[in-house]
XYZ file of C-alpha atoms in Angstrom:
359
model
C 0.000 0.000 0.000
C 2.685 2.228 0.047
C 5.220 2.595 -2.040
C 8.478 3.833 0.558
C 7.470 0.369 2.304
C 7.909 -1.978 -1.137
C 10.830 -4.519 -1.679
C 9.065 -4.819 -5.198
C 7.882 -2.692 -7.528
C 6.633 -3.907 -10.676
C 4.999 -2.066 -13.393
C 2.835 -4.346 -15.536
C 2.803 -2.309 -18.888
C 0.950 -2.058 -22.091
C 2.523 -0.685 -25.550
C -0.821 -0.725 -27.688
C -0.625 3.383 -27.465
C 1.803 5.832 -26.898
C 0.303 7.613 -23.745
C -0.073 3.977 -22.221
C 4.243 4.228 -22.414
C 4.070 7.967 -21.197
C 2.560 7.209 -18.232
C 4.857 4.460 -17.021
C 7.624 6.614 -17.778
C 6.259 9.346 -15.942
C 5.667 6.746 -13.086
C 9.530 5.733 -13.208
C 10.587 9.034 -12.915
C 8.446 9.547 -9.359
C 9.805 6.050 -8.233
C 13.632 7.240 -8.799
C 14.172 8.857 -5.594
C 13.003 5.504 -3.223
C 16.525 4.537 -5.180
C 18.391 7.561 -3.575
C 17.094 7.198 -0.330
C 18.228 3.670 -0.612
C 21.622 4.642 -1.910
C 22.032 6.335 1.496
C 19.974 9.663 1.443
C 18.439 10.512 4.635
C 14.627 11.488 5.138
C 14.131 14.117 8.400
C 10.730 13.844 9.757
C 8.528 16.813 10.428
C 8.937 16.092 13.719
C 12.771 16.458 14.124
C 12.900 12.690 15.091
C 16.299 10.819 14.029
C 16.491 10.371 10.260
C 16.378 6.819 9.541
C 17.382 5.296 6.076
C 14.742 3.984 3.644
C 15.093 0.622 1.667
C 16.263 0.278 -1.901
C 13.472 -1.268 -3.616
C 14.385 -3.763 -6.837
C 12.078 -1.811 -9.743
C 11.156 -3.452 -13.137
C 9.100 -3.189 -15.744
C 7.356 -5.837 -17.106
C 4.814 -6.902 -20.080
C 4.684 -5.295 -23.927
C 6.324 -1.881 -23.492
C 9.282 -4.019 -21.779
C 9.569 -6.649 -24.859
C 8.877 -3.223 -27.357
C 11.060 -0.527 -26.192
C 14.072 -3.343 -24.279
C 17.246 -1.473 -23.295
C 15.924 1.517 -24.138
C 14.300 1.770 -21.128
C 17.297 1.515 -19.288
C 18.855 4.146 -20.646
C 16.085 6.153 -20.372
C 15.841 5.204 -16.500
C 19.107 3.662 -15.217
C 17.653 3.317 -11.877
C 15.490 0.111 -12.648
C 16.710 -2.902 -12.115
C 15.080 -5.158 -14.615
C 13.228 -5.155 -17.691
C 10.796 -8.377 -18.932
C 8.894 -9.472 -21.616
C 5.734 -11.139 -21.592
C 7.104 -14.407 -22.240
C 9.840 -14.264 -19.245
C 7.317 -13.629 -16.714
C 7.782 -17.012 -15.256
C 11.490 -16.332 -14.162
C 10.459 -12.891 -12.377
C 11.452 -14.254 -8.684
C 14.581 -15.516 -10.166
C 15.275 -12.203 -11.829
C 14.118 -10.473 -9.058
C 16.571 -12.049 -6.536
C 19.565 -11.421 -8.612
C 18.548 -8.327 -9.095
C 19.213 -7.960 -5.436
C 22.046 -9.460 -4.909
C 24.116 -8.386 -7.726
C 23.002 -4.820 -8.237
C 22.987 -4.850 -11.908
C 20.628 -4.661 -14.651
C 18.663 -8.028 -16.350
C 17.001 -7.291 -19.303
C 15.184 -10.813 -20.365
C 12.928 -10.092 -23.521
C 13.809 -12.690 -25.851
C 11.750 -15.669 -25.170
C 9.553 -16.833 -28.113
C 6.648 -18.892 -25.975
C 5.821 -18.348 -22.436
C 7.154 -21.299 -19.935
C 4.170 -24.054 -19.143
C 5.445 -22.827 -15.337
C 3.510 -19.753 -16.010
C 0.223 -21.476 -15.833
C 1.088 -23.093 -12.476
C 0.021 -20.971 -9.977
C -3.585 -20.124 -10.912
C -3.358 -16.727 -9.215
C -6.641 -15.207 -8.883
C -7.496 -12.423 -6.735
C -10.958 -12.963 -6.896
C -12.390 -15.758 -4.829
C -14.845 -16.439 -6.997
C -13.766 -15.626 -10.524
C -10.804 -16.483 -12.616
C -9.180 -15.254 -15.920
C -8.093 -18.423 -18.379
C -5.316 -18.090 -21.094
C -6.374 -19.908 -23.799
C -4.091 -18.239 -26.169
C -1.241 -16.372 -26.837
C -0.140 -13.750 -29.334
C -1.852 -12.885 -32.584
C -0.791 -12.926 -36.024
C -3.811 -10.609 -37.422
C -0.823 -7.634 -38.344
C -3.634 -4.766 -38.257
C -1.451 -2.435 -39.859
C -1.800 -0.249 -36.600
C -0.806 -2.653 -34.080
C 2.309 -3.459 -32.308
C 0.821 -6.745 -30.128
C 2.132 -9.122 -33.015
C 5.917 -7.676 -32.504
C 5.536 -7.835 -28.342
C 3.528 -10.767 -27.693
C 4.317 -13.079 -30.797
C 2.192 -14.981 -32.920
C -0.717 -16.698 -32.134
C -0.454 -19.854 -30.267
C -3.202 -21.809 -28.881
C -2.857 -23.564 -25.471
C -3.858 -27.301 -25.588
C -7.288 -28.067 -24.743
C -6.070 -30.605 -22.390
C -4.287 -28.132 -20.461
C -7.067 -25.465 -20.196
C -9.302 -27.908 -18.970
C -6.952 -29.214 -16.200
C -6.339 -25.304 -15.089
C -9.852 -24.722 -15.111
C -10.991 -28.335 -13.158
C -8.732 -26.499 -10.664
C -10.026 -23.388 -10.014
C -13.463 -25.081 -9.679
C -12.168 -27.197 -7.031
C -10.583 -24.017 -5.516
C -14.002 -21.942 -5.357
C -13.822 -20.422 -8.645
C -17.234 -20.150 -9.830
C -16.743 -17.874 -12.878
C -14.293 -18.306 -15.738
C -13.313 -16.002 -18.502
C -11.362 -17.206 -21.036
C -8.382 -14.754 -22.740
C -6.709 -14.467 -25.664
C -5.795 -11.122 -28.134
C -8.065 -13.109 -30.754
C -10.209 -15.893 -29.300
C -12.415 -17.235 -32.133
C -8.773 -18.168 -33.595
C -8.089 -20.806 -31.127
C -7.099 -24.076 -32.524
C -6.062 -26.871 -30.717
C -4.469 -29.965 -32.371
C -2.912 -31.579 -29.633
C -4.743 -34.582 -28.917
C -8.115 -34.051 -30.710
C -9.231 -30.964 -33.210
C -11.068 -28.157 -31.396
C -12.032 -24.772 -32.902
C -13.045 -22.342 -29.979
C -16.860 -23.185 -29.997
C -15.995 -26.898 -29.265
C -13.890 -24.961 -26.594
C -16.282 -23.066 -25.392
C -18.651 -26.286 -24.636
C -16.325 -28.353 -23.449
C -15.703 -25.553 -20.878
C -19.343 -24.812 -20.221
C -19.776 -28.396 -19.571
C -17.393 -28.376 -16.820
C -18.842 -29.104 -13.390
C -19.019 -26.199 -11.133
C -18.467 -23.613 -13.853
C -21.745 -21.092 -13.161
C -20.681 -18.049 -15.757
C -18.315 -18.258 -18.463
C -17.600 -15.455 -20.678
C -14.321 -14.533 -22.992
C -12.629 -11.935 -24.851
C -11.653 -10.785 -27.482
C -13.381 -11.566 -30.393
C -12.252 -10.709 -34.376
C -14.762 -10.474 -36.739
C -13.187 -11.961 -39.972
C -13.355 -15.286 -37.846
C -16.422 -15.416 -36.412
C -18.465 -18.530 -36.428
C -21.949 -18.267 -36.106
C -22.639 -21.525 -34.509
C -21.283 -20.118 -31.639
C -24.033 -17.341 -31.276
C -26.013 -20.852 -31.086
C -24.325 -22.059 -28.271
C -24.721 -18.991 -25.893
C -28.684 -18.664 -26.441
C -28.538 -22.429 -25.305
C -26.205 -22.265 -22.076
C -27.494 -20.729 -19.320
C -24.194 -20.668 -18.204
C -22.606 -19.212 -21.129
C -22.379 -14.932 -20.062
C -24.723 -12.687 -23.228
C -21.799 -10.432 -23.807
C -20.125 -10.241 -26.900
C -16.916 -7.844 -27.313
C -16.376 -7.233 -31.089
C -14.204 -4.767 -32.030
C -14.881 -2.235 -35.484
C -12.289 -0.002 -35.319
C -14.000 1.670 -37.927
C -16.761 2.082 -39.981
C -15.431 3.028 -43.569
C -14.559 0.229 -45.414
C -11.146 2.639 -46.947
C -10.079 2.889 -43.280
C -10.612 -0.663 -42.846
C -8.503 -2.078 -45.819
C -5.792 0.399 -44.722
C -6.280 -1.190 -41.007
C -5.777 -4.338 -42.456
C -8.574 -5.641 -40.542
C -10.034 -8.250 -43.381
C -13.564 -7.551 -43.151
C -15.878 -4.959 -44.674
C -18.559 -2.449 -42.880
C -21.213 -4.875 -44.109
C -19.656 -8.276 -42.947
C -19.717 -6.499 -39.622
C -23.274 -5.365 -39.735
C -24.314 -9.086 -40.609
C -22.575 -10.639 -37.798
C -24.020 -8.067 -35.526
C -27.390 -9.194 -37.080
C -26.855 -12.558 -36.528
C -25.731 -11.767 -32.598
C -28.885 -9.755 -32.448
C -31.263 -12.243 -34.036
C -30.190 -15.263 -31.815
C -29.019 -13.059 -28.795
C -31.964 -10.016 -28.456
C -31.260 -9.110 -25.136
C -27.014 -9.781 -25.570
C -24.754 -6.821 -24.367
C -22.624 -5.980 -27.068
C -19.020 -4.076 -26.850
C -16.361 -2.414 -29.460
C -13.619 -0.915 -29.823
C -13.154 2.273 -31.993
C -9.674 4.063 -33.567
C -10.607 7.897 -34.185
C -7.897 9.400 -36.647
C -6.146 6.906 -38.409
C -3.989 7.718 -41.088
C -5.523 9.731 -43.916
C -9.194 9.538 -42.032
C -11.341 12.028 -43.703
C -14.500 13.626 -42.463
C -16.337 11.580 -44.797
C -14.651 8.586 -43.570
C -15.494 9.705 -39.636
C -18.960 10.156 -40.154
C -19.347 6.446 -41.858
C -18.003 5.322 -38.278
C -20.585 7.531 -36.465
C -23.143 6.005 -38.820
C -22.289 2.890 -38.087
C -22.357 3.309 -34.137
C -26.106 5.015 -34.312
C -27.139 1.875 -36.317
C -25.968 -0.824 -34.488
C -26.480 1.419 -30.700
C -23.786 -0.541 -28.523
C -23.953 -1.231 -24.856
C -20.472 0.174 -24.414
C -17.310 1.493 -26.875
C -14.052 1.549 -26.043
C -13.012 4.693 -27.991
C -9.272 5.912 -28.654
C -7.633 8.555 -30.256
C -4.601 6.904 -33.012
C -0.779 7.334 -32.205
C 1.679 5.395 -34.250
C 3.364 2.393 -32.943
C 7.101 1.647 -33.459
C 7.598 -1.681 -36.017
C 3.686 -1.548 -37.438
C 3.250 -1.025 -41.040
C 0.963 2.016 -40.350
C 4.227 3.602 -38.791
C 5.646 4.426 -42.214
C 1.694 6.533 -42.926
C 1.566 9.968 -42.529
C 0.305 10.595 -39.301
C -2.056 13.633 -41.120
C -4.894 14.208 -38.883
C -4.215 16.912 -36.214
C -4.609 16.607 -32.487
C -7.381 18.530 -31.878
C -9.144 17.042 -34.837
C -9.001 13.301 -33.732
C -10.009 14.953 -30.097
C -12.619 16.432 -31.520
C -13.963 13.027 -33.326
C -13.024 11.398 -30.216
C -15.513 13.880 -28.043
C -18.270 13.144 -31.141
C -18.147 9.789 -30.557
C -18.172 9.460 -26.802
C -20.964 11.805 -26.424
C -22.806 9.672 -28.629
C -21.696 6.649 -27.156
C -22.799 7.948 -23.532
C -26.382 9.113 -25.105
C -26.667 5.497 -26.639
C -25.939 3.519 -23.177
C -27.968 5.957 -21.224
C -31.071 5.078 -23.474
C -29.768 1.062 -23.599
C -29.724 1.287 -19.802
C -33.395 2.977 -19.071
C -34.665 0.369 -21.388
C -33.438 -2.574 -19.559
């Protein structure tokens, strides 16, 4: 709970948009003097007590920005002690403990596939409900996203090995699963018998002791319908579907590299709608994307009146180091994507408000 008191501190970052890596560095910079105090400064108290010396705490960051930006982030703050990637969590004690003893930096980023020991320790702050890997990485290359470059392609878990992790956190009290992956409806799993992710899906809801089961995130281009099926069948299956647009003109889209058109969207939606009336439906929206024109805006805000989602996730673009969309002219001007940003959440606000009273 406090900081001065921490033998740890570990910032678990995201690299998906530049102010996510802002903030952490802005958060380094505030943790750099628990280093000089532990280097020997001295703190007086208000109350003219003895000074007493404060502990030097081992500091690392951890997750995408670690595996995007590496060294750099050393030299940009020399006062952390380690640096790891998202598929070198599982040696972080390790890493941590000679970071303590040998005062030096450990910069561990280069792992291709996360360690099975990873998956071990079913940590789950909530007693009663549980996030599930069943997937790692994506290989989708939106031409605006660095997550294939940090996290990898995708790989799918075995089925076996979900089902033994979740068997687990039944027996432990876990009541509620949700199953994770950057791009769910790709899961494939070969191992020992051939399961798309709605065979997943069932063989999960049929699990004993599982009472809600939800997942995100889904891609359109491979959604199968069958599994819209499913979820009006299981009780147990949650009615919320995350399904991220991005946009709504079909020129933004192809330059997105997002392999689907407004109106494939619009018919899955219809399809979610038809066997799911009362389903909760989310997105995700990119205001400002390379060479997005007015015209091109107001297709997206056309698109968000039509299909009136329960809730949008809406952000404002920034290029991304190693993306193909790095090398296109960031053209539209900050206070122009804010503006489109403010259209669209004011919209998005009025939309849930009148979702919500209708419930």
């Amino acid at each position: 709970d406090d900081k001065k008191q921490a033998d740890v501190i570990l910032l678990n970052t995201c690299s998906v948009r530049q102010h996510a890596e802002d903030r952490v560095f802005s958060e380094l910079g505030s943790l750099k003097k628990l280093k000089a105090y532990g280097l020997g400064q001295k703190l007086r108290a208000k109350s003219h007590e003895p000074t007493a010396k404060h502990r030097q705490p081992v500091i690392g960051v951890i997750g995408c920005m670690a595996k995007n930006l590496g060294n750099e982030i050393i030299k940009r703050a020399p006062h952390i002690d380690l640096v790891v990637g998202p598929n070198d969590l599982a040696s972080i004690y390790e890493l941590v403990e000679k970071a303590r003893k040998q005062k030096k930096h450990f910069v561990e980023i280069n792992s291709q596939i996360r360690d099975k020991s990873f998956y071990k320790h079913l940590y789950h702050k909530d007693k009663k409900h549980s996030y599930v890997n069943i997937s790692e990485g994506c290989s989708n290359f939106c031409s605006y996203c660095v997550v294939p470059y940090v996290r990898g392609r995708h790989r799918s878990r075995p089925v076996e090995d979900i089902v033994k992790e979740v068997k687990q956190l039944v027996k432990d009290g876990v009541s509620s699963i949700t199953l994770l992956g950057q791009n769910v409806n790709d899961y494939s799993s070969k191992a020992a018998r051939n399961v798309e992710f709605v065979e997943l899906v069932e063989i999960i809801s049929d699990i004993k002791g599982v009472k809600e089961l939800g997942f995100v995130t889904s891609h359109p281009k491979d959604v199968d319908a069958r599994l819209f099926d499913l979820m009006a069948q299981r009780k147990n299956i949650k009615k919320y579907l995350h399904l991220p647009v991005q946009s709504g003109s079909n020129r933004i889209l192809k330059l997105m590299n997002r392999k689907y058109t407004r109106e494939k969207y619009l018919k899955i939606v219809g399809q979610y709608r038809k066997k799911l009336p009362v389903g909760i439906l989310a997105t995700d929206v990119i205001v400002g994307f390379s060479a997005e024109t007015e015209k091109d805006f107001q297709e997206t805000v056309d698109l968000i009146k039509e299909v009136e989602f329960n809730f949008a996730y809406l952000f404002k673009y920034s290029p991304r180091p190693h993306t193909k969309a790095q090398k296109f002219a960031d053209d539209v001007p900050q206070k122009e994507k804010q503006r489109r940003h403010a259209v669209l959440l004011n919209l998005q606000r009025e939309i849930s408000r009148k979702k919500k009273l209708n419930q």
